[in-house]
Short mmCIF file of C-alpha atoms and ligand atoms in Angstrom, two decimals:
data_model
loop_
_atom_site.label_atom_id
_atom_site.label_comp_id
_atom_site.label_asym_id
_atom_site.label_seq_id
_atom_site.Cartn_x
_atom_site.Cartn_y
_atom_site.Cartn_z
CA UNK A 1 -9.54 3.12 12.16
CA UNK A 2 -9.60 5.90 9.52
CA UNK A 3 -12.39 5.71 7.51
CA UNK A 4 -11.27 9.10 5.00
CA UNK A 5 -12.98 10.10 2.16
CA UNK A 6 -15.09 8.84 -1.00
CA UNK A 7 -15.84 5.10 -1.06
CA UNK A 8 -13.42 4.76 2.48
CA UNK A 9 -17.36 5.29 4.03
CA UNK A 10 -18.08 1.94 1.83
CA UNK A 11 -14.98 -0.16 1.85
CA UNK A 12 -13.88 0.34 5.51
CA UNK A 13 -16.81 -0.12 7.80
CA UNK A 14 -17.05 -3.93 5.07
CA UNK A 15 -13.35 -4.28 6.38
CA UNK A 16 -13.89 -3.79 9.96
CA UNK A 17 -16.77 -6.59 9.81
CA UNK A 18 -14.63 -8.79 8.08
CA UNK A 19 -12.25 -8.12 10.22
CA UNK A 20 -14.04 -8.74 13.38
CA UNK A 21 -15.52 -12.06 12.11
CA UNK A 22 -11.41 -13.68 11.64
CA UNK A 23 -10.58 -12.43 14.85
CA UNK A 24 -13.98 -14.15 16.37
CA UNK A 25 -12.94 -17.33 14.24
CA UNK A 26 -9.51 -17.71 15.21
CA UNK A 27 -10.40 -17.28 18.99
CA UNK A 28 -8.93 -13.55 19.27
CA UNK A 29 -10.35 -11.26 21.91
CA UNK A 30 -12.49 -8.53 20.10
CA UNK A 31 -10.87 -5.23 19.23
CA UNK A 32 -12.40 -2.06 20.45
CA UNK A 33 -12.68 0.37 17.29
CA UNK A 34 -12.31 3.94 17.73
CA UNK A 35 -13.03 6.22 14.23
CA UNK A 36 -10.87 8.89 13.94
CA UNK A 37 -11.54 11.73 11.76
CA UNK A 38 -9.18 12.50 9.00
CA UNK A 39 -10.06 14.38 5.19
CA UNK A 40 -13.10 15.60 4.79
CA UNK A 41 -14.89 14.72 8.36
CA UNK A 42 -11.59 16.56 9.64
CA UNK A 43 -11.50 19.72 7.73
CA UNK A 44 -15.62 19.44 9.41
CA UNK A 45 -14.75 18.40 12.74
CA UNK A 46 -11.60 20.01 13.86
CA UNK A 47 -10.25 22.34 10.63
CA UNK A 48 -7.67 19.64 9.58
CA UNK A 49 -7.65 17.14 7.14
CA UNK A 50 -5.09 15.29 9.72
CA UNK A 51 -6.28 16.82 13.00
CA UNK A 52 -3.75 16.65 15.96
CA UNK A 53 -5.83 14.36 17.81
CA UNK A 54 -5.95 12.07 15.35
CA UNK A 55 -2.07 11.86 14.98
CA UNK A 56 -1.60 11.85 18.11
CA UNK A 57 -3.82 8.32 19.16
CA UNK A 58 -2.24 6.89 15.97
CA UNK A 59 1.09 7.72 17.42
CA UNK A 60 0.50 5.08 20.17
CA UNK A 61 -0.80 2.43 18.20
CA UNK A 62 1.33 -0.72 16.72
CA UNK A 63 -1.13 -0.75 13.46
CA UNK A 64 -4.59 0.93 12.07
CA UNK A 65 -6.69 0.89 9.21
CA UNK A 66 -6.62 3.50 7.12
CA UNK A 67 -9.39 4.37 4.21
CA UNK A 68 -8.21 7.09 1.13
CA UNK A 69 -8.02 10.28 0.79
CA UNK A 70 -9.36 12.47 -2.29
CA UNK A 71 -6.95 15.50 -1.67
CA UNK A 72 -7.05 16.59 -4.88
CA UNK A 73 -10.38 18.09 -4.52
CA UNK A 74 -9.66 19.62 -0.59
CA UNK A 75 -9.81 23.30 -0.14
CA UNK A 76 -6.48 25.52 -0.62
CA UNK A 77 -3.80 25.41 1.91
CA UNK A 78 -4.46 21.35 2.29
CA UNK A 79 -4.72 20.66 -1.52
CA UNK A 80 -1.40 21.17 -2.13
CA UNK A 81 -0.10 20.12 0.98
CA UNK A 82 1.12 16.49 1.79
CA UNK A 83 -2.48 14.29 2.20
CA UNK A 84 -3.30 12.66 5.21
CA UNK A 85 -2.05 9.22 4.55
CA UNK A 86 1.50 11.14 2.44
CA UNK A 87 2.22 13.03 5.95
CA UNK A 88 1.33 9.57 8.04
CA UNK A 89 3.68 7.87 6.02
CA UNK A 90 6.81 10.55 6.00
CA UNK A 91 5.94 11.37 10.19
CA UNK A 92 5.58 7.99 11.13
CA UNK A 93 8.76 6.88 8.63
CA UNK A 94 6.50 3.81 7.37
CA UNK A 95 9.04 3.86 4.59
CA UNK A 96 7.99 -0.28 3.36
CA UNK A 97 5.00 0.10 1.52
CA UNK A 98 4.43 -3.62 0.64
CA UNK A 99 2.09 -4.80 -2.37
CA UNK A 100 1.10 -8.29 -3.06
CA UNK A 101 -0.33 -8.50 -6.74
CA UNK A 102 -1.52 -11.99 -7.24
CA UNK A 103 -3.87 -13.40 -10.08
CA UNK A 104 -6.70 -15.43 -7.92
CA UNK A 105 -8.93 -18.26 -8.60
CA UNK A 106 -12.04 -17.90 -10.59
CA UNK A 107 -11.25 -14.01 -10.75
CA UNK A 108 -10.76 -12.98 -14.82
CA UNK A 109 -7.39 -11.34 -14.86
CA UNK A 110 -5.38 -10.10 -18.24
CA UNK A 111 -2.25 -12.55 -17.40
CA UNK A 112 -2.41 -15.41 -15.75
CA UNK A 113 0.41 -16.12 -13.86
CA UNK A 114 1.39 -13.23 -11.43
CA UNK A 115 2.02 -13.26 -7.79
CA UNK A 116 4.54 -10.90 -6.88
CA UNK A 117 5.20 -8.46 -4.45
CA UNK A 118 6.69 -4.82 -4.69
CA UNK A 119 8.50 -3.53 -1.81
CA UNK A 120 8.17 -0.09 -2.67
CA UNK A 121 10.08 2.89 -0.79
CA UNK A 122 7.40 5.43 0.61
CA UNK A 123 9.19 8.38 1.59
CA UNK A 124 11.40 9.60 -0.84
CA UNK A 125 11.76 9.17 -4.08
CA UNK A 126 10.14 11.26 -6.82
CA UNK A 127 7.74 11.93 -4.52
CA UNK A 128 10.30 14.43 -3.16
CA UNK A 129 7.84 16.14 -1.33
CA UNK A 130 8.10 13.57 1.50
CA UNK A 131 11.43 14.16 1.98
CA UNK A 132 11.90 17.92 2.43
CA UNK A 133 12.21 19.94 5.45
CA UNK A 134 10.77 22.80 3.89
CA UNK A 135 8.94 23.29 0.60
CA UNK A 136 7.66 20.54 -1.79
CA UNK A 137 10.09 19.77 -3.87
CA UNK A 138 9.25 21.63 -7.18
CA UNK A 139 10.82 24.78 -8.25
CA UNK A 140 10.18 27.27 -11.16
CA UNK A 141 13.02 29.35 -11.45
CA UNK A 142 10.82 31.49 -14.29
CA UNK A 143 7.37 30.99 -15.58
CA UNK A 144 7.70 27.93 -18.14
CA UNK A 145 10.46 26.27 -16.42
CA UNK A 146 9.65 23.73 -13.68
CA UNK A 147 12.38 21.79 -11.62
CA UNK A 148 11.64 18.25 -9.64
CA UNK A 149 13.94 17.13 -7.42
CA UNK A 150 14.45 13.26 -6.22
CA UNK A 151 15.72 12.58 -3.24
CA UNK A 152 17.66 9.17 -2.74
CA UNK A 153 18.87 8.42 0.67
CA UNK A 154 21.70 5.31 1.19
CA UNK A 155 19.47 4.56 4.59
CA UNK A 156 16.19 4.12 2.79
CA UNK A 157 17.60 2.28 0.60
CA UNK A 158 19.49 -0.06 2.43
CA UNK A 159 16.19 -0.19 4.75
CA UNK A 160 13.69 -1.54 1.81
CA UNK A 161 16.63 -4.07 0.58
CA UNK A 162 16.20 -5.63 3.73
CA UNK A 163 12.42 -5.66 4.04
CA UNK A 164 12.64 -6.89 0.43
CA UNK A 165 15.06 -9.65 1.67
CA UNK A 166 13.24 -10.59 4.66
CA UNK A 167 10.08 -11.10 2.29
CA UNK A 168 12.26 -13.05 -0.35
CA UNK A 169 13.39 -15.59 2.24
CA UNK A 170 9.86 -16.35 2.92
CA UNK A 171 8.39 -16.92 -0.90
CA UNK A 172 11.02 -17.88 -3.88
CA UNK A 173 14.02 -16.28 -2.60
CA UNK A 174 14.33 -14.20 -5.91
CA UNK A 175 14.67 -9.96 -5.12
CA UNK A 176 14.48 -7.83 -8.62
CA UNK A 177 15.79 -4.12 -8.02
CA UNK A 178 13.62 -1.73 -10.57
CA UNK A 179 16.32 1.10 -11.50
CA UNK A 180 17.11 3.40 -14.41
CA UNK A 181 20.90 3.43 -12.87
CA UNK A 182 22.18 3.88 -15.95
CA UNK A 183 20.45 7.28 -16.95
CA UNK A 184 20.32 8.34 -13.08
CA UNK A 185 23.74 6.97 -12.15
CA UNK A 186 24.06 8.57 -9.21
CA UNK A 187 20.56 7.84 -7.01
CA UNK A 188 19.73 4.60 -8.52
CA UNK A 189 23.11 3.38 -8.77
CA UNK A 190 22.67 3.70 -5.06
CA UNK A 191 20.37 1.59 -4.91
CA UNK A 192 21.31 -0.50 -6.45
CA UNK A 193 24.51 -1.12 -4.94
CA UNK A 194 22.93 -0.99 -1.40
CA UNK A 195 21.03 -3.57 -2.50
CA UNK A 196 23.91 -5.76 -3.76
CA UNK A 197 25.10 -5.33 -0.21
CA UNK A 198 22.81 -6.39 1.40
CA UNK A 199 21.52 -9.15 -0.30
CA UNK A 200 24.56 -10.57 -0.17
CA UNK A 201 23.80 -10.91 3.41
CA UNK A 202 20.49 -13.17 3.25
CA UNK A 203 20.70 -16.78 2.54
CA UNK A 204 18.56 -18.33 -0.26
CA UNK A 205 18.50 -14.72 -1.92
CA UNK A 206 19.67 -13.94 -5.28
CA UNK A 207 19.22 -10.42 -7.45
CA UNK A 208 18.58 -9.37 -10.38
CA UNK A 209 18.18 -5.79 -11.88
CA UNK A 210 15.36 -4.19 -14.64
CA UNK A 211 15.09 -0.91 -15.89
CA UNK A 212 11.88 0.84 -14.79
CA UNK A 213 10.88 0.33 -18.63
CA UNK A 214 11.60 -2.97 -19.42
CA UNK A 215 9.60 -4.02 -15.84
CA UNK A 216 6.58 -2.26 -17.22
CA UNK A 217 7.13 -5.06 -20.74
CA UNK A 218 8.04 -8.13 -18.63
CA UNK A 219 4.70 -7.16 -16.35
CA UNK A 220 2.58 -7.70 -19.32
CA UNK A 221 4.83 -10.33 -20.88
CA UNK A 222 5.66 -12.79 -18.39
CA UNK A 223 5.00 -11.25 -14.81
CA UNK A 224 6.06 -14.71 -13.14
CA UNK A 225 9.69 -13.84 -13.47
CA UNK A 226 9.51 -11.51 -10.47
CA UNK A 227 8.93 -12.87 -7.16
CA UNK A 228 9.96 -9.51 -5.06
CA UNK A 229 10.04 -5.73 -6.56
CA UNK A 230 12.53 -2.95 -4.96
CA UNK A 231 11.17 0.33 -6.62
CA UNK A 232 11.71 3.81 -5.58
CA UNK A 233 8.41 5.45 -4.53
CA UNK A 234 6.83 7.21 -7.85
CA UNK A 235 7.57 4.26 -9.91
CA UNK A 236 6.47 1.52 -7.23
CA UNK A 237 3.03 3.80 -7.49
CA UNK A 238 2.86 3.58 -10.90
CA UNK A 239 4.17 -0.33 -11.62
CA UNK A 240 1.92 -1.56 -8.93
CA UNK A 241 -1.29 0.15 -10.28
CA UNK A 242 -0.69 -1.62 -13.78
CA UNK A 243 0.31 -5.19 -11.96
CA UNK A 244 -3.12 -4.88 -10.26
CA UNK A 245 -4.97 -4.16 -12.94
CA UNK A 246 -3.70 -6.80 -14.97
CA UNK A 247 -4.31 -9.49 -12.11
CA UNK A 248 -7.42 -8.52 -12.22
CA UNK A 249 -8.56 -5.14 -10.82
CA UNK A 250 -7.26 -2.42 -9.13
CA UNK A 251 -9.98 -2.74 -6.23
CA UNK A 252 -8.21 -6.00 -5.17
CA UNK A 253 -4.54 -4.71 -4.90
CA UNK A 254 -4.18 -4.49 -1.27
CA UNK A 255 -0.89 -2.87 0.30
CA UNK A 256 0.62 -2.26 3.99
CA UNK A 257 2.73 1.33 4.88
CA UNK A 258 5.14 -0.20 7.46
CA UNK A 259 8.17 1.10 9.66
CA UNK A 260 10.01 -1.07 12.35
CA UNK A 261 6.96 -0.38 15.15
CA UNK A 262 3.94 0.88 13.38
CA UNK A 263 1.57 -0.42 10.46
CA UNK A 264 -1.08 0.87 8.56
CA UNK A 265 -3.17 -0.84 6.31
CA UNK A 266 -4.41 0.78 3.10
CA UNK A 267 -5.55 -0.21 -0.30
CA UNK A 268 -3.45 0.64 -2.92
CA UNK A 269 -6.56 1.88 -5.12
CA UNK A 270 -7.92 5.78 -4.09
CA UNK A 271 -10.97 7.23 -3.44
CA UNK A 272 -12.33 6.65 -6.14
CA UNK A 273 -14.91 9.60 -6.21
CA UNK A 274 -16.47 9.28 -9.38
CA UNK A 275 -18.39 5.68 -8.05
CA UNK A 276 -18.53 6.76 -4.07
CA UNK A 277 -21.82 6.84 -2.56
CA UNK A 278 -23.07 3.99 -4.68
CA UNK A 279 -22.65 1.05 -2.58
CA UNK A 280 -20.85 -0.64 -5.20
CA UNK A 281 -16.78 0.11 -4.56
CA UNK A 282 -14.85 -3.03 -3.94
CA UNK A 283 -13.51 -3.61 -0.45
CA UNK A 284 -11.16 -6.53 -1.27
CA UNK A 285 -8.28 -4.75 -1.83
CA UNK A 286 -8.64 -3.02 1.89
CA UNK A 287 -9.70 -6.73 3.63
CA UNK A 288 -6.63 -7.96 1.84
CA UNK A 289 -4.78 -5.08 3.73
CA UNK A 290 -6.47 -5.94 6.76
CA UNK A 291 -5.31 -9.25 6.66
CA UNK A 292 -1.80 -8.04 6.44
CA UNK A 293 -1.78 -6.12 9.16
CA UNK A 294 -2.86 -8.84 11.33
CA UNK A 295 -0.24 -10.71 9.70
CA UNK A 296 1.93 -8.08 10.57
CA UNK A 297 0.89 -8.05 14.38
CA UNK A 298 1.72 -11.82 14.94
CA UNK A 299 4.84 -11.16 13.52
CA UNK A 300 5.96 -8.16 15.92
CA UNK A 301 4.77 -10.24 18.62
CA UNK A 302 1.28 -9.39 19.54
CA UNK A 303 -0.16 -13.09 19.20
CA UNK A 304 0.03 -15.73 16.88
CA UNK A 305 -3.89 -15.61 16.82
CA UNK A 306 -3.73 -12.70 14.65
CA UNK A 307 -1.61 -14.72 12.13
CA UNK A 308 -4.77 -17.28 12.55
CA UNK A 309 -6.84 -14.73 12.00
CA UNK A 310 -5.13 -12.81 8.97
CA UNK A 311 -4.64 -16.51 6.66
CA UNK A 312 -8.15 -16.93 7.75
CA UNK A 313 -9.78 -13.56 6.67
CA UNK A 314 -7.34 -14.01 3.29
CA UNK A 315 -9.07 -17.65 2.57
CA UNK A 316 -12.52 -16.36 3.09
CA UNK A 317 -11.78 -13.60 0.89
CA UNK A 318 -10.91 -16.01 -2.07
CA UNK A 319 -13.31 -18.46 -1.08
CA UNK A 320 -15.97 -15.80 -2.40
CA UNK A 321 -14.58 -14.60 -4.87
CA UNK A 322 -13.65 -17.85 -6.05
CA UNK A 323 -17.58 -19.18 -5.44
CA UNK A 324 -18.80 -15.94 -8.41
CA UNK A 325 -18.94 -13.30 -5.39
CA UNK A 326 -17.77 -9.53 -6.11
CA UNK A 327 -18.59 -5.98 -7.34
CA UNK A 328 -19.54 -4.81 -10.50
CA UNK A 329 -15.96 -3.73 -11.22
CA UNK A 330 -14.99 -7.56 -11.46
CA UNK A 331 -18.34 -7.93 -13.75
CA UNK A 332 -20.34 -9.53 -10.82
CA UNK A 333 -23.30 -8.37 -8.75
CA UNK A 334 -22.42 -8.05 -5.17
CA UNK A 335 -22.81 -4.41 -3.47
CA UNK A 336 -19.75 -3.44 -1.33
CA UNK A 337 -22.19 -4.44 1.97
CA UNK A 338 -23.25 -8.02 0.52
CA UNK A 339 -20.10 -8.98 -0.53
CA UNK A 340 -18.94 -8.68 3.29
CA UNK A 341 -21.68 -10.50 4.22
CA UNK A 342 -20.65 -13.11 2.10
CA UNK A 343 -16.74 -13.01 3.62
CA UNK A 344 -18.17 -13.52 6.90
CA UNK A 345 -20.47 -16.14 6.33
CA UNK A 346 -17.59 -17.92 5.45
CA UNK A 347 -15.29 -17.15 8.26
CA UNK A 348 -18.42 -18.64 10.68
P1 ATP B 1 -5.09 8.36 -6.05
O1 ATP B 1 -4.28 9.35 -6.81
O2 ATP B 1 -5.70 8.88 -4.79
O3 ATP B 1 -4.40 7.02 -5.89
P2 ATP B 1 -6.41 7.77 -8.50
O4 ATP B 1 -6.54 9.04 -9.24
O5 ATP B 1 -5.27 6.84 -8.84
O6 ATP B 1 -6.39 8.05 -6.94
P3 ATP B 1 -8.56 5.95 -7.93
O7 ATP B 1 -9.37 6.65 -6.90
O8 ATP B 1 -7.68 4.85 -7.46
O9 ATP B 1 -7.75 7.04 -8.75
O10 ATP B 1 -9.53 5.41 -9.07
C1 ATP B 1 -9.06 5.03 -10.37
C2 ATP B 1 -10.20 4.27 -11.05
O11 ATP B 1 -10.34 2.99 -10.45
C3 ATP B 1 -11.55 4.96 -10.93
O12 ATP B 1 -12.30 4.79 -12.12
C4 ATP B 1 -12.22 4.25 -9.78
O13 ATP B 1 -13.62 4.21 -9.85
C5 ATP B 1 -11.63 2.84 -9.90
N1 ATP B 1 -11.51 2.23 -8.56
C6 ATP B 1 -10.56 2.53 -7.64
N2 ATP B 1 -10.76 1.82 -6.53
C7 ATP B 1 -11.86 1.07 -6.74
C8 ATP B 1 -12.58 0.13 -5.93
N3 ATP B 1 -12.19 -0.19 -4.69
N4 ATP B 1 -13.67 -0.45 -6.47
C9 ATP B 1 -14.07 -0.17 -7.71
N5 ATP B 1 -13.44 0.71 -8.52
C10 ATP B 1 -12.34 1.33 -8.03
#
């Protein structure tokens, strides 16, 4: 596990109990944590914020847990370099980054009736930093003139239209490509048509298109028209943020970074420096994570307790929150520590 910066020393050792107590309850052998240092307790330990040793052990693994990074406020070269979990992603090539957004039970939320999921691409994008061999993306050819470049690849896209279409299959069959193809003809028009391709392919699956603009109205308006989101990266970031926070709050949004081998679970919130220290972050969206990545395992064939134990850590998780359990950001009174304590109590 990576426990990184800010409230990541709150929300991920409450994950890792939580975690333990659903594989205890659904008869899984115990998993042998190792910490590895990334951020901060890198730049500390080994003059990194993502030392070799820790990419190399996460190299070997099928899945981890991974806790945010505040990058923003490292020390120059690593600032403005790609942050731990951005390099993870674009090395490893966990180009799915999955997010569930779903209003829950007894949990106040702005609309009522969203449960969606955005399949959003994770290495490309307008985050065209992930995608270059050298340099980051950004050019100023003179003082007040700054260039961004996008990079679009046919192969990422085709790759997220089938994760998207894989997902579809399993929920209401319904995949919703987010574009602006008709301003950005060329890159979103590919993705669009790479999704019309492959869709085509999967049974049960129909599509339907929205301008990046429009999504953000029909989010507010009448979220349960979407079932599954494709988005390209920077949007995906953005769209997902506002679907959590109107479900309910962006502490609960959890989100999985996956390839074809390799998983890594991370909330889709950040470090969120400004309340860290303060026992008071909310880990749901990283158990939520958590429970996707087991998920995840049972599905690539490491043991169907894992599915067990994922549904089970998912239903204890809404079993508190449903019984008036959370942090203060969901206007309740647990600390990040008791409201794990309550999770596990009900997993016993
Ligand atoms: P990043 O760019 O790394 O995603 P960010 O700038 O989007 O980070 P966050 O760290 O996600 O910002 O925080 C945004 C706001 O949401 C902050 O006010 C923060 O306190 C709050 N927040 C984020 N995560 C949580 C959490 N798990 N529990 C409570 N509040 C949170």
């Amino acid at each position: 596990m990576v426990v990184g910066d800010g409230i990541g020393r709150e929300i991920v050792p409450a994950t890792i109990d939580v975690v333990d107590a659903s594989l205890a309850s659904a008869g899984c052998d115990a998993v042998s944590w190792v910490e590895l240092p990334t951020g901060w307790a890198g730049l500390e330990e080994a003059g990194d914020t993502l030392p070799e040793t820790t990419r190399k052990t996460l190299a070997e693994l099928p899945g981890w847990i991974m806790g945010p990074h505040d990058s923003s406020a490292y020390p120059e070269p690593w600032r403005t370099r790609l942050s731990p979990h951005g390099n993870l992603r674009r090395r490893f090539e966990l180009y799915a980054n999955i997010r569930p957004v779903r209003c829950l039970p007894g949990v106040k939320s702005t609309v009522s009736d969203m449960d969606l999921v955005f399949v959003r691409e994770n290495t490309e994008g307008f985050y065209s930093d992930r995608a270059m061999h050298a340099g980051g993306g950004e050019i100023m050819p003179t003082s007040d003139v700054a260039l961004s470049i996008g990079v679009f690849t046919r192969r990422r896209a085709e790759q997220i239209a089938h994760a998207a279409c894989r997902l579809a299959q399993r929920r209401r069959g319904l995949v919703t490509v987010v574009h602006k193809a008709h301003v950005l003809g060329l890159s979103f028009g590919m993705y669009l048509r790479a999704a019309e391709e492959i869709c085509a392919e999967y049974s049960g699956v129909t599509l339907d298109g929205v301008h990046v603009d429009a999504a953000t109205v029909h989010l507010v308006r009448d979220p349960g028209r979407f079932d599954v989101l494709i988005t390209e990266n920077m949007h995906g970031d953005i769209l997902s943020d506002l679907a959590g926070e109107l479900a309910g709050a962006l502490g609960m949004s959890p989100s999985l970074n996956a390839s074809d081998r390799q998983a890594m679970a991370q909330a889709a919130h950040g470090s969120a420096p400004d309340i860290a220290g303060q026992g008071i972050a909310n880990p749901v969206g990283l158990m939520l994570s958590a429970g996707m990545l087991l998920e995840w395992l049972a599905g690539q064939g490491h043991g169907e307790g894992y599915a067990r134990a994922g549904h089970g850590l998912r239903q204890a998780v809404e079993a508190a929150l449903h019984d008036g359990r959370g942090t203060p950001d969901l206007g309740r009174e647990d600390t990040t520590a008791s409201f794990a304590s309550a999770v596990v109590q009900r997993l016993r």
